[in-house]
Amino acid sequence: MERLDDTVISALTVNSPHVPSSAKAAAADHITELVRPIQDELEDRWLEETDRLDAICRYALLPAGKLFRPALLVESALAVGGVLEQVLPAAIGTEYGHTASLVHDDIIDGDSMRRGRPSTYHKFGTDNAIVAADALIFHLFRCLAECRDKGVPAERVVTALEIASASGIALCKGQSLEAEITENSIRDVATYLRMIDGKTAALFRSSCQCGSVLGGGSDEQVDALGRYGTHLGLAFQIIDDLFAFTGDSETIGKQTTSDIRNRRLTLPILLAYQSGDAQDVRELDMVFEGGLVPEKALAMVSDVLVSTGALTAARKMAWEHATSAQDALTTLPATAHRERLHWFAAHAVERVS
Amino acid sequence: MERLDDTVISALTVNSPHVPSSAKAAAADHITELVRPIQDELEDRWLEETDRLDAICRYALLPAGKLFRPALLVESALAVGGVLEQVLPAAIGTEYGHTASLVHDDIIDGDSMRRGRPSTYHKFGTDNAIVAADALIFHLFRCLAECRDKGVPAERVVTALEIASASGIALCKGQSLEAEITENSIRDVATYLRMIDGKTAALFRSSCQCGSVLGGGSDEQVDALGRYGTHLGLAFQIIDDLFAFTGDSETIGKQTTSDIRNRRLTLPILLAYQSGDAQDVRELDMVFEGGLVPEKALAMVSDVLVSTGALTAARKMAWEHATSAQDALTTLPATAHRERLHWFAAHAVERVS
């Protein structure tokens, strides 16, 4: 059974997720190398803006984000003997699907900033953003069909279609459940995990499964990569939710404000409610009932999260999922691609943004 | 070359699109028979609401609308020798795609009513409606994949995937162009036709093409049914736009108010601008600049549309497209399904709602 390496463990066992700058630089190089062909392909596809809709889609897509999901699809395909060129369209497709969900999410959450600039709806208006994200969902499926032109057998494309469409429905169910959690103040960790399984893990799982299906993987390999993607997605989202309280000062301010405004009961909050005393619970209630100025709310919630040990406990859960993700890889052939997927899992919990 | 029958022509050549009640009753029977298996299938699929998202989707889908697009897909498949059971999932899928666009459209247009009851966003809120329509788009594609389970070869499913995804993009481009037409007061008939080709005809075309592809049609048949669907969609949308001014009193009030509020420059309005004198143009400007009470605006615009002959001219264009749709069918084998498609084209311009 493979485990997270020492650097990751040390990063996890302190309260801050920061890693030594040398490790960060190496990680950055690693990512750059991995995503370069995907980024080039994405940029090539959006060189020209033929009309306003394309211009809005382009704005939402570029400059590219981390391209984590496309990289997962590609590495999953290569890990089972697939060919990069054949699966590249589907990899780009996952980014379309992900971006579509971000564009609609920003409308729902009223988040006016995304990746350091105005979010798509804030720049182009809600109406345009609704339609552009719809178009990106259709682009996702057009990309899937393209794989046949690149030589992927039609049977595999249809199986990937099944997986990708079901994962899109799961994603929407996760978003819908997130709204229910907020409305009904559901403070149950199991419900939270079910919610992020849809909202985030579904697309990670689908990326890994589609990659391995399109790449010609066996049922066992597709299943293993599905489990890998699920655990990775859960780890990724838990860490994302932690950034509201443990990121750099800019992230903290922005994301915490959004989380509190949207009354998002993320894992550390749920754990603090569970393990906090009456005073902790009162303070959390005050924060999430609104009315406090952002700075005051942030300071109060941060104190409770540290004093209850909720931050550490949440980070430990992320770590356990990352380890489970790595464990799922053991049945795959030992290749450089498997190693990269292994490394992805460490990066998911070690990253600082 | 086949032509619209006399009933239709007589309905078209008078200013009102009303047809004799006997003809209406026969048409209603015809539709009922056509769509029954589709409606049964749709209802069966949404018997149980497993969660809130499903409940919202169900509300948007049922009671079913006209099911025109699914009926087109089924008849197109059967017209080229396909099997109903094999293509039924894809037929249901077109209704999902259509409903998704209506749900998002109602948000954009601020239309609080749809099919005589609160629109989805008005009932469940904008956030829920955004996510539910996204889910319906994913359901559309999951339905397409289902056709393989019913025995359709994977190659055909992937070709249908190409067509359906491209048509979704075209639909979004049409919606985007519609917004541009409004913002920039574009009064050009060619631009309007390009817009409705995306907004409406794309999904009609795609339904016909997917049906014939999944049903095993030849390239020539797929092409013919594509042309049929395009002309039918254009005729259908032009007639839809006319309902704002020629429907029953309830339709007139509601749709005209929505069109004027959203400054929708539909075909009759464009034609009135083209052929009106200075006074007509002044009155149209007054209506679309807003500020008039709805009753006054409606009376003024109706007068101009009648006096300029714009209503008649628009109806004539719809009729021409319906005839072109029928002409496209001539290369298909002479079957009852071809006859039904032929009848559809007459119904598209003859219907009263």
XYZ file of C-alpha atoms in Angstrom:
706
model
C 0.000 0.000 0.000
C 1.469 3.312 -1.070
C 1.282 6.334 1.137
C 1.650 10.073 0.820
C 5.299 11.056 0.912
C 6.921 12.788 3.862
C 6.737 16.277 2.442
C 2.989 15.963 2.177
C 2.617 14.444 5.601
C 4.663 17.193 7.192
C 2.588 19.775 5.359
C -0.531 18.110 6.664
C 0.458 17.692 10.248
C 1.112 21.348 10.844
C -1.793 23.750 10.975
C -0.757 25.534 7.780
C -0.875 23.702 4.445
C 2.145 25.639 3.226
C 4.983 23.508 1.857
C 8.670 24.514 1.519
C 9.183 26.849 -1.435
C 11.544 24.351 -3.142
C 8.805 21.705 -3.102
C 6.312 24.252 -4.383
C 8.617 25.127 -7.289
C 9.061 21.454 -8.200
C 5.316 20.936 -8.050
C 4.735 23.950 -10.267
C 7.169 22.553 -12.869
C 5.446 19.216 -12.729
C 2.051 20.758 -13.360
C 3.323 22.941 -16.174
C 4.756 19.947 -18.009
C 1.569 17.955 -17.519
C -0.900 20.505 -18.693
C 1.074 22.160 -21.511
C -0.394 20.073 -24.381
C -3.872 20.548 -22.939
C -3.433 24.284 -22.531
C -2.042 24.628 -26.070
C -4.998 22.705 -27.458
C -7.479 24.781 -25.491
C -5.951 28.055 -26.629
C -5.800 26.864 -30.259
C -9.506 26.121 -30.168
C -10.388 29.635 -29.038
C -8.003 31.751 -31.110
C -10.772 33.455 -33.004
C -13.958 34.889 -31.610
C -16.486 34.436 -34.363
C -19.365 35.973 -32.419
C -20.356 37.282 -29.018
C -21.225 33.906 -27.563
C -17.760 32.586 -28.433
C -16.195 35.706 -26.922
C -17.999 35.050 -23.637
C -17.075 31.357 -23.643
C -13.470 32.313 -24.368
C -13.438 34.752 -21.468
C -14.738 32.046 -19.131
C -12.140 29.522 -20.358
C -8.987 31.609 -20.777
C -6.505 32.260 -19.278
C -6.874 28.621 -18.319
C -7.271 27.507 -14.742
C -5.393 24.583 -13.257
C -6.703 22.171 -15.915
C -6.757 19.517 -13.257
C -9.680 17.559 -14.715
C -8.310 17.414 -18.302
C -4.935 16.313 -16.916
C -6.682 13.553 -14.984
C -8.479 12.368 -18.101
C -5.257 12.308 -20.128
C -3.190 10.560 -17.463
C -5.960 8.009 -16.861
C -6.036 7.232 -20.576
C -2.254 6.947 -20.831
C -2.085 4.854 -17.661
C -4.124 2.130 -19.406
C -2.275 2.342 -22.733
C -4.329 5.049 -24.497
C -3.067 7.637 -26.988
C -2.869 11.341 -26.103
C -4.105 12.668 -29.458
C -7.145 10.388 -29.379
C -8.386 11.543 -25.983
C -7.317 15.193 -26.064
C -10.743 16.411 -27.303
C -12.468 14.668 -24.385
C -9.921 16.173 -21.990
C -10.746 19.644 -23.289
C -14.411 18.697 -22.901
C -14.045 18.148 -19.149
C -12.729 21.700 -18.839
C -15.821 22.943 -20.695
C -18.067 21.075 -18.301
C -16.177 22.343 -15.265
C -16.139 25.925 -16.518
C -19.868 25.795 -17.267
C -20.541 24.803 -13.664
C -18.314 27.626 -12.367
C -20.095 30.211 -14.523
C -23.533 29.139 -13.289
C -22.238 28.754 -9.709
C -20.940 32.309 -9.666
C -24.398 33.557 -10.650
C -25.993 31.483 -7.893
C -23.451 32.490 -5.235
C -23.324 36.119 -6.374
C -19.529 35.852 -6.626
C -18.346 38.799 -8.684
C -14.696 37.706 -8.874
C -13.155 34.512 -10.274
C -9.443 33.833 -10.797
C -8.578 37.409 -9.900
C -10.899 39.161 -12.357
C -14.612 39.792 -12.816
C -16.589 36.566 -13.021
C -18.308 35.881 -16.339
C -21.768 36.985 -15.215
C -20.327 40.077 -13.549
C -18.623 41.080 -16.801
C -21.270 40.097 -19.361
C -24.470 40.009 -17.336
C -26.474 37.091 -15.983
C -28.406 36.415 -19.197
C -25.301 36.073 -21.337
C -23.567 33.978 -18.694
C -26.495 31.547 -18.488
C -26.442 30.974 -22.249
C -22.639 30.804 -22.567
C -22.389 28.105 -19.907
C -25.168 26.162 -21.643
C -23.109 26.354 -24.831
C -20.061 25.032 -22.959
C -22.056 21.980 -21.840
C -22.951 21.287 -25.470
C -19.283 21.816 -26.429
C -18.323 19.181 -23.862
C -20.429 16.616 -25.709
C -19.279 17.714 -29.127
C -15.704 17.118 -27.942
C -16.636 13.614 -26.885
C -17.948 12.853 -30.378
C -14.684 14.194 -31.839
C -12.770 11.330 -30.260
C -14.224 9.002 -32.874
C -12.680 11.148 -35.617
C -9.345 10.708 -33.830
C -9.641 6.932 -34.000
C -11.417 5.938 -30.786
C -13.916 3.112 -31.488
C -17.554 4.282 -31.364
C -18.387 1.745 -28.630
C -15.934 3.422 -26.286
C -17.255 6.874 -27.142
C -20.806 5.827 -26.251
C -19.625 4.373 -22.937
C -17.837 7.655 -22.198
C -21.052 9.463 -23.160
C -22.966 7.419 -20.578
C -20.407 8.246 -17.898
C -20.068 11.947 -18.722
C -23.820 12.568 -18.935
C -24.515 10.703 -15.677
C -21.740 12.675 -13.975
C -23.268 15.939 -15.170
C -26.572 14.949 -13.575
C -24.713 14.006 -10.375
C -23.002 17.407 -10.429
C -26.358 19.183 -10.652
C -27.730 17.022 -7.845
C -24.724 18.067 -5.742
C -25.412 21.739 -6.440
C -29.078 21.281 -5.626
C -28.235 19.482 -2.378
C -25.822 22.287 -1.480
C -28.711 24.743 -1.704
C -30.878 22.478 0.470
C -28.115 22.178 3.083
C -27.962 25.958 3.296
C -31.725 26.508 3.371
C -32.360 23.881 5.998
C -29.108 24.396 7.932
C -28.281 20.695 7.623
C -25.223 20.126 9.821
C -24.636 16.502 9.017
C -21.186 15.424 7.784
C -22.592 12.481 5.786
C -24.893 14.824 3.853
C -21.999 17.218 3.240
C -19.894 14.352 1.845
C -22.759 13.244 -0.388
C -23.076 16.814 -1.602
C -19.378 17.200 -2.522
C -19.408 13.718 -4.041
C -21.809 15.189 -6.605
C -20.613 18.759 -6.792
C -16.921 17.976 -7.169
C -16.030 14.287 -7.067
C -18.463 13.322 -9.844
C -16.491 15.253 -12.459
C -13.133 13.987 -11.134
C -14.483 10.423 -11.230
C -15.954 10.934 -14.686
C -12.689 12.399 -16.014
C -10.732 9.361 -14.803
C -13.335 6.868 -16.000
C -13.797 8.505 -19.406
C -10.015 8.647 -19.864
C -9.615 4.965 -19.087
C -12.624 3.939 -21.200
C -11.487 5.986 -24.214
C -7.925 4.730 -23.709
C -9.113 1.120 -23.878
C -8.796 0.171 -20.189
C -10.294 -3.032 -18.791
C -13.428 -2.896 -16.638
C -11.238 -3.430 -13.586
C -8.999 -0.513 -14.535
C -11.962 1.757 -15.220
C -13.357 0.811 -11.842
C -10.029 1.436 -10.067
C -9.635 4.828 -11.703
C -13.228 5.643 -10.794
C -12.460 5.008 -7.130
C -9.253 7.021 -7.469
C -11.185 9.955 -8.970
C -13.854 9.847 -6.284
C -11.424 9.977 -3.366
C -9.295 12.566 -5.127
C -12.327 14.760 -5.725
C -13.414 14.540 -2.104
C -9.896 15.409 -0.899
C -9.725 18.270 -3.387
C -13.029 19.819 -2.305
C -12.289 19.519 1.413
C -8.989 21.339 0.866
C -10.776 23.930 -1.280
C -13.220 24.563 1.544
C -10.281 24.918 3.971
C -8.782 27.736 1.883
C -11.496 30.009 3.210
C -9.713 29.800 6.561
C -6.127 28.708 5.842
C -5.237 30.257 2.482
C -3.214 33.418 1.922
C -4.719 36.625 3.237
C -6.407 37.536 -0.051
C -8.021 34.107 -0.439
C -9.140 34.118 3.162
C -10.849 37.471 2.870
C -12.608 36.762 -0.402
C -13.608 33.144 -0.028
C -14.594 33.405 3.621
C -16.801 36.372 2.873
C -18.474 34.431 0.058
C -18.882 31.316 2.220
C -20.349 33.251 5.124
C -22.600 35.338 2.875
C -23.868 32.163 1.223
C -24.051 30.411 4.619
C -22.011 27.508 3.252
C -21.710 24.866 5.947
C -18.410 23.354 4.818
C -16.650 20.466 6.534
C -14.570 22.478 9.066
C -17.693 24.361 10.127
C -19.660 21.133 10.549
C -16.838 19.595 12.583
C -16.624 22.717 14.755
C -20.368 22.527 15.423
C -19.917 18.855 16.372
C -16.997 19.259 18.728
C -17.482 22.819 19.962
C -18.905 23.777 23.360
C -22.009 25.930 23.874
C -20.016 29.146 23.475
C -18.426 27.925 20.207
C -21.840 27.011 18.823
C -23.223 30.442 19.826
C -20.372 32.159 18.021
C -20.803 30.034 14.881
C -24.532 30.782 14.907
C -23.789 34.497 15.185
C -21.455 34.318 12.194
C -23.857 32.382 9.985
C -26.937 34.340 10.998
C -25.209 37.301 9.314
C -25.108 40.863 10.513
C -21.460 40.882 11.617
C -18.984 42.915 9.592
C -16.831 40.553 7.458
C -13.614 41.104 9.463
C -15.355 40.421 12.762
C -17.098 37.311 11.352
C -13.852 35.982 9.913
C -11.932 36.481 13.177
C -14.674 34.846 15.212
C -15.094 31.802 12.963
C -11.328 31.326 12.640
C -10.877 31.282 16.413
C -13.556 28.646 16.812
C -12.164 26.492 13.999
C -8.701 26.501 15.582
C -9.803 26.050 19.198
C -12.121 23.136 18.368
C -9.472 21.402 16.261
C -11.901 21.440 13.319
C -9.303 22.637 10.806
C -6.906 19.846 11.688
C -9.676 17.249 11.657
C -10.920 18.387 8.241
C -7.390 18.344 6.850
C -6.948 14.829 8.187
C -10.072 13.691 6.331
C -8.701 15.180 3.117
C -5.450 13.353 3.720
C -7.242 10.056 4.242
C -9.127 10.462 0.972
C -5.896 11.332 -0.841
C -4.334 8.167 0.561
C -7.360 6.088 -0.500
C -7.037 7.589 -3.973
C -3.422 6.465 -4.122
C -4.353 3.019 -2.849
C -6.833 2.621 -5.705
C -3.967 2.930 -8.205
C -2.104 -0.177 -7.078
C -3.799 -2.498 -9.590
C -2.681 -0.358 -12.545
C 0.524 -1.165 -14.429
C 3.546 0.606 -12.908
C 4.136 3.432 -15.380
C 5.166 7.077 -15.254
C 1.479 7.915 -15.719
C 0.489 6.003 -12.628
C 3.209 7.864 -10.767
C 1.778 11.162 -11.936
C -1.693 10.203 -10.779
C -0.122 9.216 -7.465
C 1.533 12.596 -7.278
C -1.745 14.343 -8.181
C -3.290 12.951 -5.021
C -0.485 14.381 -2.913
C -0.754 17.703 -4.730
C -4.514 17.839 -4.171
C -3.979 18.120 -0.415
C -0.635 19.935 -0.500
C -1.496 22.770 -2.882
C -1.844 26.279 -1.595
C -4.342 27.650 -4.123
C -44.120 18.961 -55.843
C -46.562 18.658 -52.961
C -48.402 21.630 -51.600
C -50.301 22.564 -48.488
C -53.887 21.416 -48.700
C -56.817 23.749 -49.241
C -57.824 23.986 -45.602
C -54.417 25.320 -44.769
C -54.294 27.713 -47.645
C -57.688 29.136 -46.776
C -56.562 29.534 -43.192
C -53.494 31.369 -44.390
C -55.103 33.692 -46.840
C -57.452 35.243 -44.306
C -56.012 37.524 -41.674
C -56.849 35.144 -38.838
C -55.102 31.755 -38.608
C -58.233 30.174 -37.172
C -59.341 27.010 -38.934
C -62.825 25.462 -38.897
C -63.492 23.697 -35.607
C -63.974 20.347 -37.388
C -60.473 20.593 -38.828
C -59.125 21.602 -35.434
C -60.711 18.559 -33.808
C -59.254 16.228 -36.446
C -55.840 17.793 -35.957
C -56.088 17.369 -32.212
C -56.890 13.653 -32.634
C -53.986 13.250 -34.971
C -51.572 14.820 -32.508
C -52.896 12.784 -29.606
C -52.344 9.534 -31.465
C -48.858 10.592 -32.518
C -47.555 11.682 -29.188
C -49.238 9.144 -26.910
C -46.311 6.666 -26.732
C -43.927 9.562 -26.178
C -46.047 11.106 -23.468
C -46.470 7.730 -21.719
C -42.723 7.179 -21.800
C -42.021 10.677 -20.476
C -44.495 10.287 -17.624
C -43.137 6.838 -16.759
C -39.656 8.281 -16.445
C -40.751 10.898 -13.930
C -43.187 8.949 -11.764
C -41.070 9.281 -8.659
C -39.372 12.376 -7.387
C -36.258 11.081 -5.681
C -34.987 14.515 -4.684
C -35.618 18.213 -5.108
C -33.750 18.503 -8.384
C -35.908 15.777 -9.913
C -39.022 17.475 -8.568
C -38.035 20.711 -10.327
C -37.207 18.913 -13.570
C -40.522 17.072 -13.360
C -42.397 20.339 -12.891
C -40.706 21.793 -15.962
C -41.481 18.694 -18.065
C -44.999 17.747 -16.958
C -47.795 18.098 -17.864
C -46.114 17.690 -21.217
C -46.213 20.374 -23.877
C -46.938 19.654 -27.510
C -44.045 17.136 -27.750
C -43.528 18.330 -31.288
C -39.765 17.691 -31.356
C -39.951 14.123 -29.979
C -42.719 13.353 -32.476
C -40.494 14.663 -35.271
C -37.614 12.467 -34.158
C -39.813 9.370 -33.995
C -41.508 9.974 -37.351
C -38.160 10.727 -39.006
C -36.775 7.441 -37.700
C -39.819 5.455 -38.782
C -39.868 7.172 -42.171
C -36.458 5.643 -42.962
C -37.261 2.183 -41.557
C -36.242 2.665 -37.906
C -37.824 1.061 -34.845
C -39.862 3.081 -32.323
C -38.500 1.413 -29.171
C -34.917 1.968 -30.267
C -35.252 5.710 -30.770
C -37.753 6.544 -28.034
C -35.045 7.500 -25.497
C -33.558 9.988 -27.978
C -37.040 11.380 -28.652
C -37.519 11.988 -24.931
C -34.070 13.587 -24.961
C -35.126 16.256 -27.449
C -37.911 17.266 -25.055
C -35.318 17.585 -22.270
C -33.181 19.844 -24.450
C -36.172 21.942 -25.494
C -37.473 22.251 -21.928
C -34.017 23.246 -20.673
C -33.944 26.099 -23.170
C -37.447 27.231 -22.138
C -36.516 27.237 -18.436
C -33.412 29.364 -19.048
C -35.276 31.549 -21.563
C -37.998 32.368 -19.046
C -35.324 33.559 -16.606
C -33.765 35.732 -19.304
C -37.078 37.151 -20.535
C -38.502 37.525 -17.038
C -41.573 35.527 -18.114
C -43.351 34.442 -14.955
C -45.938 32.245 -16.716
C -45.485 29.223 -18.979
C -48.229 26.880 -20.229
C -50.772 28.570 -18.016
C -48.934 28.279 -14.687
C -45.901 29.796 -12.979
C -42.725 29.296 -14.974
C -40.072 27.107 -13.338
C -37.894 29.968 -12.130
C -40.936 31.838 -10.867
C -42.000 28.823 -8.813
C -38.624 27.537 -7.587
C -36.358 30.572 -7.871
C -33.705 31.468 -10.412
C -30.898 29.463 -8.798
C -32.862 26.208 -8.781
C -34.101 26.797 -12.305
C -30.575 27.351 -13.619
C -29.370 24.061 -12.152
C -32.480 22.049 -13.124
C -32.182 23.086 -16.766
C -28.485 22.176 -16.725
C -29.504 18.746 -15.447
C -32.013 18.418 -18.294
C -29.249 19.063 -20.829
C -27.225 16.234 -19.275
C -30.360 14.027 -19.315
C -30.678 14.708 -23.042
C -27.262 13.187 -23.629
C -27.824 10.289 -21.274
C -30.933 9.441 -23.297
C -28.851 9.417 -26.452
C -26.478 6.862 -24.924
C -29.481 4.726 -23.923
C -30.280 4.097 -27.579
C -27.298 1.730 -27.732
C -28.871 -0.383 -24.976
C -31.992 -0.573 -27.131
C -30.014 -1.983 -30.046
C -28.909 1.052 -32.064
C -25.321 0.527 -33.331
C -22.758 2.689 -31.494
C -21.630 4.325 -34.746
C -25.105 5.771 -35.250
C -25.277 6.952 -31.647
C -21.998 8.857 -32.031
C -23.232 10.494 -35.239
C -26.422 11.525 -33.428
C -24.212 12.845 -30.597
C -22.347 15.032 -33.104
C -25.605 16.383 -34.487
C -27.322 16.955 -31.139
C -24.324 18.679 -29.542
C -23.770 20.929 -32.563
C -27.459 21.824 -32.578
C -27.274 22.756 -28.892
C -24.439 25.143 -29.663
C -26.457 26.577 -32.571
C -29.418 27.058 -30.233
C -27.267 29.038 -27.789
C -25.872 31.112 -30.650
C -29.451 31.886 -31.677
C -30.324 33.000 -28.148
C -27.190 35.127 -27.991
C -27.975 36.711 -31.359
C -31.512 37.435 -30.166
C -30.062 39.460 -27.296
C -27.789 41.329 -29.700
C -30.710 42.113 -32.012
C -32.579 43.637 -29.080
C -29.619 45.570 -27.685
C -28.604 47.012 -31.023
C -32.134 47.326 -32.450
C -31.129 45.333 -35.522
C -34.068 45.558 -37.926
C -32.756 43.279 -40.625
C -34.907 40.346 -41.773
C -31.863 38.244 -42.767
C -30.420 38.569 -39.244
C -33.792 37.653 -37.741
C -33.968 34.542 -39.915
C -30.423 33.572 -38.911
C -31.416 34.045 -35.281
C -34.520 31.822 -35.467
C -32.550 29.288 -37.502
C -30.460 28.823 -34.347
C -33.009 29.484 -31.654
C -35.737 27.239 -33.058
C -34.909 25.537 -36.347
C -31.647 23.984 -35.047
C -33.502 21.707 -32.637
C -36.167 20.823 -35.225
C -33.403 20.005 -37.728
C -31.468 18.029 -35.140
C -34.562 16.056 -34.114
C -35.215 15.032 -37.712
C -31.569 14.275 -38.451
C -31.006 12.312 -35.232
C -34.178 10.334 -35.869
C -33.101 9.406 -39.379
C -29.501 8.631 -38.326
C -30.594 6.432 -35.409
C -33.216 4.809 -37.617
C -30.565 3.848 -40.157
C -31.379 6.352 -42.913
C -29.045 6.952 -45.854
C -26.972 10.143 -46.058
C -29.423 11.448 -48.655
C -32.380 10.763 -46.350
C -30.680 12.382 -43.375
C -29.954 15.391 -45.550
C -33.549 15.597 -46.821
C -34.969 15.358 -43.307
C -32.474 18.005 -42.176
C -33.828 20.399 -44.797
C -37.369 19.472 -43.819
C -36.619 20.201 -40.152
C -34.992 23.522 -40.924
C -37.917 24.864 -42.973
C -40.418 23.461 -40.518
C -38.626 25.149 -37.612
C -38.555 28.500 -39.400
C -42.269 28.239 -40.221
C -43.036 27.212 -36.650
C -41.167 30.138 -35.084
C -42.659 32.713 -37.453
C -46.144 31.484 -36.557
C -45.195 31.522 -32.857
C -44.133 35.139 -33.199
C -47.430 35.938 -34.910
C -49.416 34.618 -31.938
C -48.467 37.775 -30.072
C -50.780 39.617 -32.444
C -53.179 37.054 -33.903
C -53.766 34.493 -31.140
C -56.729 34.344 -28.812
C -57.181 37.300 -26.497
C -55.281 35.718 -23.609
C -52.289 34.809 -25.767
C -52.298 38.249 -27.327
C -52.233 40.018 -24.001
C -49.550 37.877 -22.419
C -47.200 37.264 -25.297
C -47.419 40.762 -26.709
C -46.657 42.238 -23.336
C -43.629 39.956 -23.018
C -42.465 40.732 -26.559
C -42.832 44.480 -26.085
C -41.237 44.431 -22.635
C -38.307 42.467 -24.044
C -38.270 44.646 -27.183
C -38.376 41.558 -29.381
C -38.177 42.604 -32.984
C -40.016 39.663 -34.505
C -40.706 39.196 -38.198
C -44.033 41.080 -38.426
C -42.470 44.036 -36.614
C -39.469 44.039 -38.959
C -41.737 43.855 -41.988
C -43.874 46.715 -40.645
C -40.763 48.849 -40.165
C -39.762 48.030 -43.757
C -43.058 48.789 -45.415
C -44.542 51.378 -43.042
C -44.648 55.128 -43.695
C -43.087 57.725 -41.381
C -46.136 57.748 -39.080
C -46.089 53.922 -38.790
C -42.395 53.973 -37.905
C -42.981 56.681 -35.282
C -45.713 54.586 -33.694
C -43.595 51.418 -33.683
C -40.741 53.381 -32.104
C -43.105 54.670 -29.421
C -44.245 51.131 -28.624
C -40.731 49.674 -28.410
C -39.230 52.580 -26.527
C -41.592 51.547 -23.728
C -43.570 53.821 -21.449
C -46.980 53.127 -22.986
C -49.467 51.131 -20.934
C -49.695 47.558 -22.304
C -53.230 47.971 -23.733
C -52.277 51.168 -25.572
C -49.040 49.613 -26.889
C -50.876 46.508 -28.079
C -53.591 48.493 -29.855
C -51.046 50.752 -31.541
C -48.741 47.981 -32.738
C -51.673 45.865 -33.949
C -53.029 48.705 -36.036
C -49.668 49.237 -37.704
C -49.168 45.524 -38.353
C -52.557 45.284 -40.074
C -52.370 48.558 -42.035
C -48.865 47.812 -43.378
C -49.818 44.261 -44.369
C -46.977 42.973 -42.196
C -49.067 40.220 -40.584
C -50.114 38.841 -43.944
C -46.581 39.062 -45.324
C -45.120 37.258 -42.297
C -47.754 34.542 -42.534
C -46.938 34.133 -46.194
C -43.269 33.561 -45.346
C -44.249 30.904 -42.809
C -46.403 29.252 -45.450
C -43.520 29.252 -47.936
C -41.237 27.564 -45.422
C -43.906 24.990 -44.612
C -44.218 24.246 -48.333
C -40.426 23.953 -48.679
C -40.442 21.540 -45.732
C -43.011 19.389 -47.521
C -41.016 19.544 -50.758
C -37.963 18.167 -48.943
C -39.893 14.987 -48.158
C -40.398 13.916 -51.777
C -37.253 11.743 -51.915
C -38.386 9.641 -48.932
C -40.293 6.374 -49.453
C -44.068 6.954 -49.589
C -45.168 5.733 -46.150
C -47.703 6.748 -43.513
C -44.784 8.315 -41.620
C -43.911 10.554 -44.534
C -47.557 11.572 -44.675
C -47.496 12.469 -41.013
C -44.389 14.595 -41.477
C -46.155 16.234 -44.400
C -49.140 16.917 -42.184
C -46.870 18.292 -39.445
C -45.762 21.035 -41.807
C -49.360 22.026 -42.477
C -50.123 21.902 -38.771
C -47.103 24.103 -37.966
C -48.687 27.012 -39.808
C -52.313 26.124 -39.195
C -52.209 25.629 -35.404
C -53.803 28.163 -33.142
C -51.590 27.749 -30.067
